[in-house]
PDB file of C-alpha atoms in Angstrom:
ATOM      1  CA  UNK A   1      17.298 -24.867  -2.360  1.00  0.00           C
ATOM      2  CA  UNK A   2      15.271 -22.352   0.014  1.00  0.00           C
ATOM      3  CA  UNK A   3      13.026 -22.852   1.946  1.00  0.00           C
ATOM      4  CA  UNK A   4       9.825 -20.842   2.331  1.00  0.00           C
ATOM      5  CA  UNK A   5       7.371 -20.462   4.865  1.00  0.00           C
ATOM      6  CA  UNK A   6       3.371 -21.783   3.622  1.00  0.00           C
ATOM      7  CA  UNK A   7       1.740 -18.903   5.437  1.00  0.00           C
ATOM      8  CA  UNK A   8       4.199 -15.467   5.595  1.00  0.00           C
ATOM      9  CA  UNK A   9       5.640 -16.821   2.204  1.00  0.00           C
ATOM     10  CA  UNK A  10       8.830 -15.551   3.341  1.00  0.00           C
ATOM     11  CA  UNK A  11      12.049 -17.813   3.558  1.00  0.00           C
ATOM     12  CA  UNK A  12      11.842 -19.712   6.568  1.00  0.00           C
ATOM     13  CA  UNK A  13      15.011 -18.197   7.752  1.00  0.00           C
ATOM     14  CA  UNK A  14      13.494 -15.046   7.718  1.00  0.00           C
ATOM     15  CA  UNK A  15       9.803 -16.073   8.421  1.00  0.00           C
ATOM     16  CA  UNK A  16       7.858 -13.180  10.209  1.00  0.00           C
ATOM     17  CA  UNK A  17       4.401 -15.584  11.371  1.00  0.00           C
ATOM     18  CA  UNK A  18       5.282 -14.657  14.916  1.00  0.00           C
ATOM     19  CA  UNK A  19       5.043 -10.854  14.223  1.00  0.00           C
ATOM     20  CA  UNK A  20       2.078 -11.090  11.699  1.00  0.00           C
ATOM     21  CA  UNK A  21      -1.073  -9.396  13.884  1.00  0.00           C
ATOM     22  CA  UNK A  22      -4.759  -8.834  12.448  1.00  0.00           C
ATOM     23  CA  UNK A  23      -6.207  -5.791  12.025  1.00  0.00           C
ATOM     24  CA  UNK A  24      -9.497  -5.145  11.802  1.00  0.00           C
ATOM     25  CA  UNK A  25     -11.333  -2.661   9.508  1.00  0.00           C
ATOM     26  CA  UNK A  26     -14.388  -2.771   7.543  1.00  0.00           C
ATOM     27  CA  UNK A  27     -12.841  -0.977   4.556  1.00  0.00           C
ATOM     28  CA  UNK A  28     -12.367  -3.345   1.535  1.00  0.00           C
ATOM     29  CA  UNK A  29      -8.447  -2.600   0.596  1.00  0.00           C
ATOM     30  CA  UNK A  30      -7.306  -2.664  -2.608  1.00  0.00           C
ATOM     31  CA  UNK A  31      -4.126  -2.440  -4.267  1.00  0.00           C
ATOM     32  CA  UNK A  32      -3.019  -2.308  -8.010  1.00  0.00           C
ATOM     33  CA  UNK A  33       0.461  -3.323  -8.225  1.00  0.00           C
ATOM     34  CA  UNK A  34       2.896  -2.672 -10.895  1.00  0.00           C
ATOM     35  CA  UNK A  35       3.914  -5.415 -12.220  1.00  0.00           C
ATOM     36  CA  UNK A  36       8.007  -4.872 -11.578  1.00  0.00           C
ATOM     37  CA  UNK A  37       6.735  -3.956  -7.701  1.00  0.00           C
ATOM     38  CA  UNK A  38       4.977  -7.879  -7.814  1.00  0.00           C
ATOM     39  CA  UNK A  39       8.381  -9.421  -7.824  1.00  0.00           C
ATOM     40  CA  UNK A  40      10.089  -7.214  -5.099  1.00  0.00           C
ATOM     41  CA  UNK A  41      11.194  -8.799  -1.929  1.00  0.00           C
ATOM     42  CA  UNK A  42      10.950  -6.177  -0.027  1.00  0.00           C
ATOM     43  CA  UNK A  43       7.482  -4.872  -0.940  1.00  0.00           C
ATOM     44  CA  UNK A  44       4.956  -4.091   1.753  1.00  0.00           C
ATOM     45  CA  UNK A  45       1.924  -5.453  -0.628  1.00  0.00           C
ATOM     46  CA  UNK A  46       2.379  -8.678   0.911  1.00  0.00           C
ATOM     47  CA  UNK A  47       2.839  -7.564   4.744  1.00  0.00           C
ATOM     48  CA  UNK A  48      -0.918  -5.694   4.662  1.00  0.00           C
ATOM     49  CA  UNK A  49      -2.550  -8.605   3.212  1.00  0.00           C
ATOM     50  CA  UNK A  50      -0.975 -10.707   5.998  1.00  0.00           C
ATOM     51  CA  UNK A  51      -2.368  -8.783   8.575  1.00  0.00           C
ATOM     52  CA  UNK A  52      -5.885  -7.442   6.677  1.00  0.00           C
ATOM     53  CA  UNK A  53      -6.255 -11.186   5.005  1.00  0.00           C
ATOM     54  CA  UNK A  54      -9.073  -9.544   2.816  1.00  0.00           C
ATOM     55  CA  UNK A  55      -6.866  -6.953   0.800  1.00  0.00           C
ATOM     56  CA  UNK A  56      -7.279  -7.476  -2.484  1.00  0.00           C
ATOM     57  CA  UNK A  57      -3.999  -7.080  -5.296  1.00  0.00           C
ATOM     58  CA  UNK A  58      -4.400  -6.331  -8.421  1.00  0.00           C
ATOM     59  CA  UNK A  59      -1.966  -6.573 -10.966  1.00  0.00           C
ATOM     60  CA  UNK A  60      -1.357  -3.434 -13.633  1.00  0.00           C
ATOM     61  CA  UNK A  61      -0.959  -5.074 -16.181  1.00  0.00           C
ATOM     62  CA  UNK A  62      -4.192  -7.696 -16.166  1.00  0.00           C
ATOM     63  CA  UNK A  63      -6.144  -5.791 -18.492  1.00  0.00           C
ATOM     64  CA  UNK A  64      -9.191  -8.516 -17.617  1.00  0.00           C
ATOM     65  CA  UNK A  65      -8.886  -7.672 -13.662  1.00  0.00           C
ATOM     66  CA  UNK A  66      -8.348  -3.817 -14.475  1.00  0.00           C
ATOM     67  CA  UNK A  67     -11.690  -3.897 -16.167  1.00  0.00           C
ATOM     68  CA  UNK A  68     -13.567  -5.667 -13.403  1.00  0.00           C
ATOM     69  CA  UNK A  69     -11.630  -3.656 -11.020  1.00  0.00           C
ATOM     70  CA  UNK A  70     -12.782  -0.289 -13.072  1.00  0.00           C
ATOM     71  CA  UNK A  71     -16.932  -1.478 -13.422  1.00  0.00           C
ATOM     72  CA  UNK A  72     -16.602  -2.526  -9.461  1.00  0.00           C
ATOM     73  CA  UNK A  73     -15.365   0.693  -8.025  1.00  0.00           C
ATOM     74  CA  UNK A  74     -17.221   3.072 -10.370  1.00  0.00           C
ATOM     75  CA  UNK A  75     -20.345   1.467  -8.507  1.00  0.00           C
ATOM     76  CA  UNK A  76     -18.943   1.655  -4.989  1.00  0.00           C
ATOM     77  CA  UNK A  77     -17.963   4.156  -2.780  1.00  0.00           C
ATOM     78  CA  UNK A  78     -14.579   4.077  -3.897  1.00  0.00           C
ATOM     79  CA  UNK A  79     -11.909   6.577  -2.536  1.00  0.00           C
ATOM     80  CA  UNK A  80      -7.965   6.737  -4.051  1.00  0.00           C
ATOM     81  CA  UNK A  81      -5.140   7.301  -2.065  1.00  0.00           C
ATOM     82  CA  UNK A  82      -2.581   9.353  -4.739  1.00  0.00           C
ATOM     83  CA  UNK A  83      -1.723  13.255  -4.832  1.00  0.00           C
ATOM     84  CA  UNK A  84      -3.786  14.606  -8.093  1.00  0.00           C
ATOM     85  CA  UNK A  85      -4.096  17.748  -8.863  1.00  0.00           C
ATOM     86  CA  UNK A  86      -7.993  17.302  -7.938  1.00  0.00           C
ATOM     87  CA  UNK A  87      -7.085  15.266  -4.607  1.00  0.00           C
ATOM     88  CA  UNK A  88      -8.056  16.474  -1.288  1.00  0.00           C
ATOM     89  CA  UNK A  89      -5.917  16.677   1.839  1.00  0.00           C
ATOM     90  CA  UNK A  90      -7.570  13.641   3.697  1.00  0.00           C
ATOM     91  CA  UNK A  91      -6.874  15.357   6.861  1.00  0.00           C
ATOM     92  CA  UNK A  92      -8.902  17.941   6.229  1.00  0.00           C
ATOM     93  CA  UNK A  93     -11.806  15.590   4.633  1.00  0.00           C
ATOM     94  CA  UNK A  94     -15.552  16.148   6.649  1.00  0.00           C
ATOM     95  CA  UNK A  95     -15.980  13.481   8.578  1.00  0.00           C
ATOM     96  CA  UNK A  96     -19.033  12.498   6.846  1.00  0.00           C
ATOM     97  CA  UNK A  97     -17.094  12.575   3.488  1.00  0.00           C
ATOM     98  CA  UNK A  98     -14.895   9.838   4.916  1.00  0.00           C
ATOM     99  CA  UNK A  99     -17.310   7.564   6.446  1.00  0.00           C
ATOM    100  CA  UNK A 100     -19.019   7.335   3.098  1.00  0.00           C
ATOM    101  CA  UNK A 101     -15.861   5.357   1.764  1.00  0.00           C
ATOM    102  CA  UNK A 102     -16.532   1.720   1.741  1.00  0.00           C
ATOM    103  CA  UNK A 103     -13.369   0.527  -0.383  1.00  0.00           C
ATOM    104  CA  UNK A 104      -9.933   2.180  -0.473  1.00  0.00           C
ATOM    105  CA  UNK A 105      -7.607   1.827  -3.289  1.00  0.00           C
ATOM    106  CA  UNK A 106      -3.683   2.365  -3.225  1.00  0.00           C
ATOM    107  CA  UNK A 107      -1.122   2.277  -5.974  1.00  0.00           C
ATOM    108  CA  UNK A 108       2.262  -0.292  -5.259  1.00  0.00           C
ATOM    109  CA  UNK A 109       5.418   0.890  -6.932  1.00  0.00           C
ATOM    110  CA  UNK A 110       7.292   3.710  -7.380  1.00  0.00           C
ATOM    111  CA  UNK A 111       6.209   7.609  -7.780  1.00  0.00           C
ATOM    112  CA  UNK A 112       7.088   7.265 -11.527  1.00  0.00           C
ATOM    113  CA  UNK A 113       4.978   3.880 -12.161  1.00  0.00           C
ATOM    114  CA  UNK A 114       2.245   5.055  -9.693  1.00  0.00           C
ATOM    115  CA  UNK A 115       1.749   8.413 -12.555  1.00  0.00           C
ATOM    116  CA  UNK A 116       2.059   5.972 -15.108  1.00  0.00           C
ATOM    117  CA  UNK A 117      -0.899   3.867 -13.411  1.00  0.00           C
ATOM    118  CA  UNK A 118      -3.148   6.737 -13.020  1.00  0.00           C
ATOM    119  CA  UNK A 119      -2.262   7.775 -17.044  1.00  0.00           C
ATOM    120  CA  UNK A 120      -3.385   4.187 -18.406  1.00  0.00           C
ATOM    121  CA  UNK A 121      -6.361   3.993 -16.376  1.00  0.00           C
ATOM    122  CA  UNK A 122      -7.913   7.375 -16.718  1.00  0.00           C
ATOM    123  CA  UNK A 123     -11.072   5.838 -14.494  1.00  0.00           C
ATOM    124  CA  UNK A 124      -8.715   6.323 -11.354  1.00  0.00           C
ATOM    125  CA  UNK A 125      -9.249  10.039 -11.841  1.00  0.00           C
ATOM    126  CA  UNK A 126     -12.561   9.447 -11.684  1.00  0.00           C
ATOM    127  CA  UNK A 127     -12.595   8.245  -8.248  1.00  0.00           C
ATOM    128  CA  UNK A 128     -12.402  11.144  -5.127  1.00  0.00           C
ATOM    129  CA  UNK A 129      -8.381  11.320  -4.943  1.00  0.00           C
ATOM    130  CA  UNK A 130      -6.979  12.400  -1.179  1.00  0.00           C
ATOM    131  CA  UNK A 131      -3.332  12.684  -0.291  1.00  0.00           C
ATOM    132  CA  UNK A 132      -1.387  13.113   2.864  1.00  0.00           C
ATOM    133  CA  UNK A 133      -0.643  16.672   4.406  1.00  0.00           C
ATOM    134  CA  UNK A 134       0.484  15.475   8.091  1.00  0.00           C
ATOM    135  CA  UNK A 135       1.529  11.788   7.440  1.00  0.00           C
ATOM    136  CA  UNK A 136       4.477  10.760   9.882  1.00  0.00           C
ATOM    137  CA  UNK A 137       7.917  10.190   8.699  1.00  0.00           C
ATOM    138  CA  UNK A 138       8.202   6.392   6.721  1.00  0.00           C
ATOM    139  CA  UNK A 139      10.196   4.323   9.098  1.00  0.00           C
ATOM    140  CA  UNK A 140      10.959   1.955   5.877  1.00  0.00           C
ATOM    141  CA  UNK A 141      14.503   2.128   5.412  1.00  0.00           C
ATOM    142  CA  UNK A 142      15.221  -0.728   3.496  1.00  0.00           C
ATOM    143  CA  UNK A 143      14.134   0.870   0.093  1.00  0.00           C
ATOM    144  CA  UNK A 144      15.620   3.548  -1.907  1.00  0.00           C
ATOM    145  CA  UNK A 145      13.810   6.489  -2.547  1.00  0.00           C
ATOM    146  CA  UNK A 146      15.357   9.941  -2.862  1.00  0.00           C
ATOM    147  CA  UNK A 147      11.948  11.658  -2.087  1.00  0.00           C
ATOM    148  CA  UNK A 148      10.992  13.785   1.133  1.00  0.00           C
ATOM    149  CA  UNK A 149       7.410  12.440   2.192  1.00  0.00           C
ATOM    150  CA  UNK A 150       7.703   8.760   0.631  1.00  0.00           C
ATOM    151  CA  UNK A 151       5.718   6.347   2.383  1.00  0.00           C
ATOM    152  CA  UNK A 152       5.623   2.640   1.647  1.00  0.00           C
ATOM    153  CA  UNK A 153       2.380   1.220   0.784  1.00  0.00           C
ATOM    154  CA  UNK A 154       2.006  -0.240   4.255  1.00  0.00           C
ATOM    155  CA  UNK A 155       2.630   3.320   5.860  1.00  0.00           C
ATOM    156  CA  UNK A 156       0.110   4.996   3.171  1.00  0.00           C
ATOM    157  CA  UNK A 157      -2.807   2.026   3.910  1.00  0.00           C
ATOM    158  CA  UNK A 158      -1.881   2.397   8.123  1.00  0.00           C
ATOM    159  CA  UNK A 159      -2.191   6.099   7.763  1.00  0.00           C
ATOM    160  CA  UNK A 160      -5.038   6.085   5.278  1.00  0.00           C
ATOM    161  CA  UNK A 161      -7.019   3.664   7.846  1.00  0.00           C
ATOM    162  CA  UNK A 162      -6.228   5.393  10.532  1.00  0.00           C
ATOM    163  CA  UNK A 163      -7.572   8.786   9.080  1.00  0.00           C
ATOM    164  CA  UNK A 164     -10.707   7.346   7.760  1.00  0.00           C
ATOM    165  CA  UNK A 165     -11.680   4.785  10.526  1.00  0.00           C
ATOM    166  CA  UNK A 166      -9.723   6.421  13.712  1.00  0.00           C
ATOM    167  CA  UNK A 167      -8.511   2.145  14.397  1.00  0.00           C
ATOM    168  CA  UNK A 168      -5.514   0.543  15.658  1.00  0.00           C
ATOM    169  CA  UNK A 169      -2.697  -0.084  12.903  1.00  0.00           C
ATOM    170  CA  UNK A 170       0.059  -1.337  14.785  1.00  0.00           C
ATOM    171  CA  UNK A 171       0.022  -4.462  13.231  1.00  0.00           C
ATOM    172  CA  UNK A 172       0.873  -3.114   9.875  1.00  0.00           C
ATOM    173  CA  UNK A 173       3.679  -0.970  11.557  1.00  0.00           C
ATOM    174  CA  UNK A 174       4.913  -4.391  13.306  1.00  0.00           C
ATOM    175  CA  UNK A 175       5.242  -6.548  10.439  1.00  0.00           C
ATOM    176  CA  UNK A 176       6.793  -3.815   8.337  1.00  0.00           C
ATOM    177  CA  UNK A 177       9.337  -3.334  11.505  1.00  0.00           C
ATOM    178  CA  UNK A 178       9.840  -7.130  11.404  1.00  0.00           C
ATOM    179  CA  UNK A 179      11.089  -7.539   7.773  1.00  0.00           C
ATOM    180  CA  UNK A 180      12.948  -4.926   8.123  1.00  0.00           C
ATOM    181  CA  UNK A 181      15.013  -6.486  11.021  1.00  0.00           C
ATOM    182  CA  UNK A 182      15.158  -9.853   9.300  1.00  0.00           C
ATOM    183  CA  UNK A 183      15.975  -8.638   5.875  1.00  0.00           C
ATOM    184  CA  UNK A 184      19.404  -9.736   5.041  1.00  0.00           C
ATOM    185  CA  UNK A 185      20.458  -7.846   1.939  1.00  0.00           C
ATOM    186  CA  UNK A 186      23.233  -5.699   2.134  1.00  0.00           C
ATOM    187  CA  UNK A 187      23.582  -2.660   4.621  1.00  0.00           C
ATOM    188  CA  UNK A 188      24.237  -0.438   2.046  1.00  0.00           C
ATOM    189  CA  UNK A 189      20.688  -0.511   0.609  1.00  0.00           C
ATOM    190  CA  UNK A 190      19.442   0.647   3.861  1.00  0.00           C
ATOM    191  CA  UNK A 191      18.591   4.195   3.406  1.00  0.00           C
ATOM    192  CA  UNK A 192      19.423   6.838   6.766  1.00  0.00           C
ATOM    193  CA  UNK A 193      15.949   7.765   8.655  1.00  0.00           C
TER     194      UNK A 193
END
């Protein structure tokens, strides 16, 4: 039988504690996951609400939490991070536009489920959308993905933070570096960076 770690809830054989570092924003960060993303390993879900304890997941497919989810953001300041067709670059976003946002919402799963996401819960659309224009290169390499400009969710919430709130983000970059180098599946699911 394995055996897992009580705080990283990775195996203990690959427990990343030791590289788990706060960071510190005042942005409440949210993330609906699709459900088929909740039972990945290697998602990077878990690694931002190790280091941003307060990160919020919602799952897809709880209608009940999609609602609530839906009535809280519609009364916030509420900014998506996904490339719609009405989306501004978030680079190019006035500064005053940006430090409006009080809660920041990212999709978990692939480009195909994140569409899907935004189709069943037209509300999203609703929301101001920003994407990335000048986002670095993902360093993730132990997911497939055959697109250019793919970013893990950790990369997209650093970045996203970053852009909005101008802080330190290392710690998501650390922890995401740290799975990666004690992930043990096979060498041939590590895609070339």
């Amino acid at each position: 039988m394995r055996l897992y770690c009580d705080h990283c809830g990775y195996p203990q054989k690959t427990c990343i504690c030791s590289d788990i570092n706060a960071v510190s924003t005042s942005l409440e960060i949210v993330i609906i996951q699709h459900e088929k993303e909740a039972s990945h390993a290697k998602n990077t879900a878990r690694l931002i609400t190790l280091c941003i304890p307060t990160t919020r997941i919602v799952l897809a497919n709880d209608s009940i939490a999609m609602q609530s989810l839906s009535e809280q953001c519609l009364l916030k300041r509420t900014a998506l991070i996904y490339p719609s067709e009405e989306s501004t670059p978030i680079e190019k976003a006035a500064p005053t536009v940006l430090s409006q946002i009080d809660t920041l919402i990212l999709l978990d799963g692939s480009w195909k489920q994140a569409f899907g996401l935004v189709k069943q819960n037209p509300w999203l659309t609703e929301l101001q959308n920003f994407h990335f224009t000048s986002a670095p290169p993902s360093n993730y390499s132990i997911r497939h993905t055959t697109l250019n400009k793919a970013l893990s969710t950790l990369e997209a919430t650093a970045y996203a933070i970053q852009c909005i709130e101008e802080t330190d983000v290392s710690g998501l970059h650390n922890a995401q570096r740290a799975l990666q180098n004690l992930w043990q599946g096979p060498t041939s699911h590590r895609r070339q960076l």
